Amino acid sequence: MSELRISTSDRQPGLEVPHRRWRIAWLLGFGVLVNYFDRVNLSVCKDALHAEFGITVVTFGYLLSAYNWTYCLLQLPVGVILDRFGVPRVGRVSTFLWSVACFGAAAATGIGGLFAARFLLGIGEAPSFPASAKAIGYWFPARERRLG
């Protein structure tokens, strides 16, 4: 855990970076992939939502924007939150909110519940990519973070 807080500029030359960083990178990459699937899965089930809930195209747009607006609005403050509380703590809270939102979407019995779940999903997923990028910066030396 303490290694995660060491920035690459604080490392001494020749200090070996742990090999578990590759497992962490794969885990972070998988998390970002699932994040992407969660954000687009509503589009895939559009016809089923129209049939099940009888929603209009406008209502479907509101459901899509519930995620997009919260995700977008939290991108700036999430950087400050990551700097203040650290990647591990923010990542845990984010994953918890993200999981609750996914469960809430599956358990929703109406548009209000689905809207609330999508809103919470945007909040829970907002730190995902910035936290992953910051963690990669901690775990990988600068020479391993680029091509060529």
Coordinates of N, CA and C in Angstrom, one line a residue:
M1 N 0.8 -1.2 0.0 CA 0.0 0.0 0.0 C 0.9 1.2 0.0
S2 N 2.0 1.2 0.7 CA 2.8 2.4 0.8 C 3.5 2.7 -0.6
E3 N 3.7 1.6 -1.3 CA 4.3 1.8 -2.7 C 3.4 2.6 -3.6
L4 N 2.1 2.5 -3.4 CA 1.1 3.2 -4.2 C 1.2 4.7 -4.1
R5 N 1.7 5.1 -2.9 CA 1.8 6.6 -2.7 C 3.1 7.2 -3.1
I6 N 4.0 6.3 -3.5 CA 5.3 6.9 -4.0 C 5.2 7.3 -5.4
S7 N 5.5 8.5 -5.7 CA 5.4 9.0 -7.1 C 6.7 8.6 -7.8
T8 N 6.7 8.5 -9.1 CA 7.9 8.1 -9.9 C 9.0 9.1 -9.7
S9 N 8.8 10.3 -9.4 CA 9.8 11.3 -9.2 C 10.5 11.1 -7.8
D10 N 9.8 10.4 -6.9 CA 10.4 10.1 -5.6 C 11.2 8.9 -5.5
R11 N 11.1 8.0 -6.5 CA 11.8 6.8 -6.5 C 13.3 7.0 -6.8
Q12 N 14.1 6.2 -6.1 CA 15.6 6.3 -6.3 C 15.9 5.5 -7.6
P13 N 16.9 6.0 -8.4 CA 17.4 5.3 -9.6 C 17.8 3.9 -9.2
G14 N 17.4 3.0 -10.0 CA 17.8 1.6 -9.8 C 16.9 0.8 -8.8
L15 N 15.9 1.5 -8.2 CA 15.0 0.9 -7.3 C 14.0 0.0 -8.1
E16 N 14.0 -1.2 -7.8 CA 13.1 -2.2 -8.6 C 11.6 -1.9 -8.3
V17 N 10.9 -1.8 -9.3 CA 9.4 -1.6 -9.2 C 8.8 -3.0 -9.1
P18 N 7.9 -3.3 -8.2 CA 7.4 -4.7 -8.1 C 6.7 -5.2 -9.4
H19 N 6.9 -6.5 -9.6 CA 6.3 -7.1 -10.8 C 4.8 -7.2 -10.7
R20 N 4.2 -7.1 -9.5 CA 2.8 -7.1 -9.4 C 2.1 -6.0 -10.1
R21 N 2.8 -5.0 -10.5 CA 2.3 -3.8 -11.2 C 1.6 -4.3 -12.5
W22 N 2.0 -5.3 -13.1 CA 1.3 -5.8 -14.3 C 0.0 -6.4 -14.0
R23 N -0.2 -7.1 -12.9 CA -1.5 -7.6 -12.5 C -2.4 -6.4 -12.2
I24 N -1.8 -5.4 -11.6 CA -2.6 -4.2 -11.3 C -3.1 -3.5 -12.5
A25 N -2.1 -3.4 -13.5 CA -2.5 -2.8 -14.8 C -3.6 -3.5 -15.5
W26 N -3.5 -4.8 -15.5 CA -4.6 -5.6 -16.1 C -5.9 -5.5 -15.4
L27 N -5.9 -5.4 -14.1 CA -7.1 -5.2 -13.3 C -7.7 -3.8 -13.6
L28 N -6.8 -2.8 -13.6 CA -7.3 -1.5 -13.9 C -7.9 -1.4 -15.3
G29 N -7.2 -2.0 -16.3 CA -7.7 -2.1 -17.7 C -9.1 -2.8 -17.8
F30 N -9.2 -3.9 -17.0 CA -10.5 -4.6 -17.0 C -11.6 -3.8 -16.4
G31 N -11.2 -3.0 -15.3 CA -12.2 -2.2 -14.7 C -12.7 -1.1 -15.7
V32 N -11.8 -0.5 -16.4 CA -12.2 0.5 -17.4 C -13.0 -0.1 -18.5
L33 N -12.7 -1.3 -18.9 CA -13.5 -2.0 -19.9 C -15.0 -2.2 -19.4
V34 N -15.1 -2.7 -18.2 CA -16.4 -2.9 -17.6 C -17.1 -1.6 -17.5
N35 N -16.4 -0.6 -17.1 CA -17.0 0.8 -17.0 C -17.6 1.2 -18.4
Y36 N -16.9 0.9 -19.4 CA -17.4 1.2 -20.8 C -18.6 0.4 -21.1
F37 N -18.6 -0.8 -20.8 CA -19.8 -1.7 -21.0 C -21.0 -1.2 -20.2
D38 N -20.8 -0.8 -19.0 CA -21.9 -0.3 -18.1 C -22.5 1.0 -18.7
R39 N -21.6 1.8 -19.3 CA -22.1 3.1 -19.7 C -22.9 3.0 -21.0
V40 N -22.6 2.0 -21.8 CA -23.3 1.8 -23.1 C -24.4 0.8 -23.1
N41 N -24.5 0.0 -22.0 CA -25.5 -1.1 -22.0 C -26.9 -0.7 -22.1
L42 N -27.3 0.5 -21.7 CA -28.6 1.0 -21.8 C -29.0 1.2 -23.3
S43 N -28.1 1.6 -24.1 CA -28.4 1.7 -25.6 C -28.7 0.3 -26.2
V44 N -28.0 -0.7 -25.7 CA -28.3 -2.1 -26.2 C -29.7 -2.6 -25.9
C45 N -30.2 -2.2 -24.7 CA -31.5 -2.7 -24.3 C -32.6 -1.7 -24.6
K46 N -32.4 -0.7 -25.5 CA -33.4 0.3 -25.8 C -34.7 -0.3 -26.2
D47 N -34.8 -1.2 -27.1 CA -36.1 -1.8 -27.5 C -36.8 -2.5 -26.3
A48 N -36.0 -3.2 -25.5 CA -36.6 -3.9 -24.4 C -37.2 -2.9 -23.4
L49 N -36.5 -1.8 -23.2 CA -37.0 -0.8 -22.3 C -38.3 -0.1 -22.8
H50 N -38.3 0.1 -24.1 CA -39.5 0.6 -24.7 C -40.7 -0.3 -24.6
A51 N -40.4 -1.6 -24.7 CA -41.5 -2.6 -24.6 C -41.9 -2.8 -23.1
E52 N -41.0 -2.9 -22.2 CA -41.2 -3.2 -20.8 C -41.9 -2.0 -20.1
F53 N -41.3 -0.8 -20.2 CA -41.8 0.4 -19.5 C -42.6 1.3 -20.3
G54 N -42.7 1.1 -21.7 CA -43.4 2.0 -22.5 C -42.9 3.4 -22.6
I55 N -41.6 3.6 -22.5 CA -41.0 4.9 -22.4 C -40.9 5.5 -23.8
T56 N -40.9 6.8 -23.9 CA -40.7 7.5 -25.1 C -39.3 7.7 -25.4
V57 N -39.0 8.2 -26.6 CA -37.6 8.5 -27.0 C -37.0 9.6 -26.1
V58 N -37.9 10.6 -25.7 CA -37.4 11.7 -24.9 C -37.0 11.1 -23.5
T59 N -37.9 10.3 -22.9 CA -37.6 9.7 -21.6 C -36.3 8.9 -21.7
F60 N -36.1 8.1 -22.8 CA -34.9 7.4 -23.0 C -33.7 8.3 -23.0
G61 N -33.8 9.5 -23.6 CA -32.7 10.5 -23.6 C -32.4 11.0 -22.2
Y62 N -33.4 11.1 -21.4 CA -33.2 11.5 -20.0 C -32.4 10.5 -19.3
L63 N -32.8 9.2 -19.5 CA -32.1 8.1 -18.9 C -30.6 8.1 -19.3
L64 N -30.3 8.3 -20.5 CA -29.0 8.4 -21.0 C -28.2 9.6 -20.4
S65 N -28.9 10.7 -20.3 CA -28.2 11.9 -19.8 C -28.0 11.9 -18.3
A66 N -28.8 11.1 -17.6 CA -28.6 10.9 -16.1 C -27.2 10.4 -15.8
Y67 N -26.7 9.5 -16.6 CA -25.4 9.1 -16.5 C -24.4 10.1 -17.0
N68 N -24.6 10.5 -18.2 CA -23.6 11.4 -18.9 C -23.4 12.7 -18.2
W69 N -24.4 13.3 -17.6 CA -24.2 14.6 -17.0 C -23.5 14.5 -15.6
T70 N -23.8 13.5 -14.9 CA -23.1 13.3 -13.6 C -21.7 12.9 -13.8
Y71 N -21.4 12.0 -14.8 CA -20.1 11.6 -15.1 C -19.3 12.8 -15.5
C72 N -19.8 13.6 -16.4 CA -19.1 14.8 -16.9 C -18.9 15.8 -15.8
L73 N -19.9 16.1 -15.1 CA -19.7 17.2 -14.0 C -18.7 16.8 -12.9
L74 N -18.5 15.5 -12.7 CA -17.6 15.1 -11.6 C -16.2 14.9 -12.1
Q75 N -15.9 15.1 -13.4 CA -14.5 14.9 -13.9 C -13.5 15.8 -13.3
L76 N -13.9 17.1 -13.1 CA -13.0 18.1 -12.5 C -12.8 17.9 -11.0
P77 N -13.9 17.8 -10.2 CA -13.6 17.6 -8.8 C -13.0 16.3 -8.4
V78 N -13.2 15.3 -9.3 CA -12.7 14.0 -8.9 C -11.1 14.0 -8.9
G79 N -10.5 14.8 -9.7 CA -9.1 14.9 -9.6 C -8.6 15.5 -8.3
V80 N -9.3 16.5 -7.8 CA -9.0 17.0 -6.5 C -9.2 16.0 -5.4
I81 N -10.3 15.3 -5.5 CA -10.6 14.2 -4.5 C -9.6 13.1 -4.5
L82 N -9.1 12.7 -5.7 CA -8.1 11.7 -5.8 C -6.8 12.2 -5.1
D83 N -6.4 13.5 -5.4 CA -5.2 14.0 -4.8 C -5.4 14.1 -3.2
R84 N -6.5 14.4 -2.8 CA -6.7 14.5 -1.3 C -6.8 13.2 -0.6
F85 N -7.6 12.3 -1.1 CA -7.8 11.0 -0.4 C -7.1 9.8 -0.9
G86 N -6.5 9.9 -2.1 CA -5.7 8.8 -2.7 C -6.5 7.8 -3.5
V87 N -5.8 7.2 -4.4 CA -6.4 6.2 -5.3 C -7.1 5.1 -4.6
P88 N -6.5 4.4 -3.6 CA -7.1 3.3 -3.0 C -8.5 3.6 -2.3
R89 N -8.5 4.7 -1.6 CA -9.8 5.0 -0.9 C -10.9 5.4 -1.9
V90 N -10.5 6.3 -2.8 CA -11.5 6.8 -3.8 C -11.9 5.6 -4.7
G91 N -11.0 4.7 -5.0 CA -11.3 3.6 -5.8 C -12.3 2.6 -5.1
R92 N -12.1 2.4 -3.8 CA -13.1 1.6 -3.1 C -14.5 2.2 -3.0
V93 N -14.5 3.4 -2.7 CA -15.8 4.1 -2.6 C -16.5 4.1 -4.0
S94 N -15.7 4.4 -5.0 CA -16.2 4.4 -6.4 C -16.8 3.1 -6.8
T95 N -16.0 2.0 -6.5 CA -16.5 0.7 -6.9 C -17.7 0.3 -6.1
F96 N -17.8 0.7 -4.9 CA -19.0 0.4 -4.1 C -20.2 1.1 -4.7
L97 N -20.1 2.4 -5.0 CA -21.2 3.1 -5.6 C -21.6 2.5 -7.0
W98 N -20.6 2.2 -7.7 CA -20.8 1.6 -9.0 C -21.6 0.3 -8.9
S99 N -21.2 -0.5 -7.9 CA -21.9 -1.8 -7.7 C -23.3 -1.6 -7.3
V100 N -23.5 -0.7 -6.4 CA -24.9 -0.4 -5.9 C -25.8 0.1 -7.1
A101 N -25.2 0.9 -7.9 CA -25.9 1.4 -9.1 C -26.3 0.3 -10.1
C102 N -25.4 -0.6 -10.3 CA -25.7 -1.8 -11.2 C -26.8 -2.6 -10.6
F103 N -26.7 -2.9 -9.3 CA -27.8 -3.7 -8.7 C -29.1 -2.9 -8.7
G104 N -29.0 -1.6 -8.5 CA -30.2 -0.8 -8.5 C -30.9 -0.8 -9.9
A105 N -30.1 -0.8 -11.0 CA -30.6 -0.8 -12.3 C -31.3 -2.1 -12.6
A106 N -30.7 -3.2 -12.1 CA -31.3 -4.5 -12.3 C -32.6 -4.7 -11.5
A107 N -32.6 -4.1 -10.3 CA -33.8 -4.2 -9.5 C -34.9 -3.2 -9.7
A108 N -34.6 -2.2 -10.6 CA -35.6 -1.1 -10.9 C -36.9 -1.7 -11.4
T109 N -38.0 -1.2 -10.9 CA -39.3 -1.6 -11.3 C -40.0 -0.5 -12.1
G110 N -39.4 0.6 -12.2 CA -39.9 1.8 -12.9 C -38.9 2.7 -13.4
I111 N -39.3 3.7 -14.1 CA -38.4 4.7 -14.7 C -37.6 5.5 -13.6
G112 N -38.3 5.8 -12.5 CA -37.7 6.6 -11.4 C -36.5 5.8 -10.9
G113 N -36.7 4.5 -10.6 CA -35.6 3.7 -10.1 C -34.4 3.6 -11.1
L114 N -34.8 3.4 -12.3 CA -33.8 3.3 -13.4 C -33.0 4.6 -13.5
F115 N -33.7 5.7 -13.4 CA -33.1 7.0 -13.5 C -32.1 7.2 -12.4
A116 N -32.5 6.9 -11.2 CA -31.7 7.0 -10.0 C -30.4 6.1 -10.1
A117 N -30.6 4.9 -10.6 CA -29.5 4.0 -10.8 C -28.5 4.6 -11.8
R118 N -29.0 5.1 -12.9 CA -28.1 5.7 -13.9 C -27.4 6.9 -13.4
F119 N -28.1 7.7 -12.6 CA -27.5 8.9 -12.0 C -26.3 8.5 -11.0
L120 N -26.6 7.5 -10.2 CA -25.6 6.9 -9.3 C -24.4 6.3 -10.0
L121 N -24.7 5.7 -11.2 CA -23.7 5.0 -12.0 C -22.7 6.1 -12.5
G122 N -23.2 7.2 -12.9 CA -22.3 8.3 -13.3 C -21.4 8.8 -12.2
I123 N -22.0 8.9 -11.0 CA -21.2 9.3 -9.8 C -20.1 8.2 -9.5
G124 N -20.5 7.0 -9.5 CA -19.6 5.9 -9.2 C -18.5 5.7 -10.2
E125 N -18.8 5.9 -11.5 CA -17.8 5.6 -12.5 C -16.9 6.8 -12.8
A126 N -17.3 8.0 -12.4 CA -16.5 9.2 -12.7 C -15.0 9.1 -12.3
P127 N -14.7 8.5 -11.1 CA -13.3 8.4 -10.8 C -12.5 7.3 -11.5
S128 N -13.2 6.4 -12.2 CA -12.6 5.2 -12.7 C -11.4 5.5 -13.6
F129 N -11.6 6.2 -14.6 CA -10.4 6.4 -15.6 C -9.4 7.3 -14.9
P130 N -9.7 8.5 -14.3 CA -8.7 9.3 -13.7 C -7.9 8.5 -12.6
A131 N -8.6 7.7 -11.8 CA -7.9 6.9 -10.8 C -7.0 5.8 -11.4
S132 N -7.4 5.2 -12.5 CA -6.6 4.2 -13.2 C -5.3 4.9 -13.8
A133 N -5.5 6.1 -14.4 CA -4.4 6.8 -14.9 C -3.4 7.2 -13.8
K134 N -3.9 7.6 -12.7 CA -3.0 8.0 -11.6 C -2.3 6.8 -11.0
A135 N -3.0 5.7 -10.9 CA -2.4 4.5 -10.4 C -1.3 4.0 -11.3
I136 N -1.5 4.0 -12.6 CA -0.5 3.6 -13.6 C 0.7 4.5 -13.4
G137 N 0.5 5.8 -13.2 CA 1.6 6.7 -12.9 C 2.4 6.4 -11.7
Y138 N 1.7 5.8 -10.7 CA 2.4 5.4 -9.4 C 3.2 4.1 -9.7
W139 N 2.6 3.2 -10.4 CA 3.2 1.8 -10.4 C 4.2 1.6 -11.5
F140 N 4.2 2.5 -12.6 CA 5.1 2.3 -13.7 C 6.0 3.4 -13.8
P141 N 7.3 3.1 -14.0 CA 8.3 4.2 -14.2 C 7.9 4.9 -15.6
A142 N 8.4 6.1 -15.7 CA 8.0 6.9 -16.9 C 8.5 6.2 -18.2
R143 N 9.6 5.5 -18.2 CA 10.1 4.9 -19.4 C 9.2 3.7 -19.8
E144 N 8.3 3.2 -18.9 CA 7.4 2.1 -19.3 C 6.0 2.6 -19.6
R145 N 5.8 3.9 -19.6 CA 4.4 4.4 -19.9 C 4.3 5.0 -21.3
R146 N 5.2 4.7 -22.2 CA 5.1 5.2 -23.5 C 5.5 4.2 -24.5
L147 N 5.2 4.4 -25.8 CA 5.7 3.5 -26.8 C 7.0 4.1 -27.4
G148 N 7.9 3.2 -27.8 CA 9.1 3.7 -28.5 C 10.3 3.9 -27.7

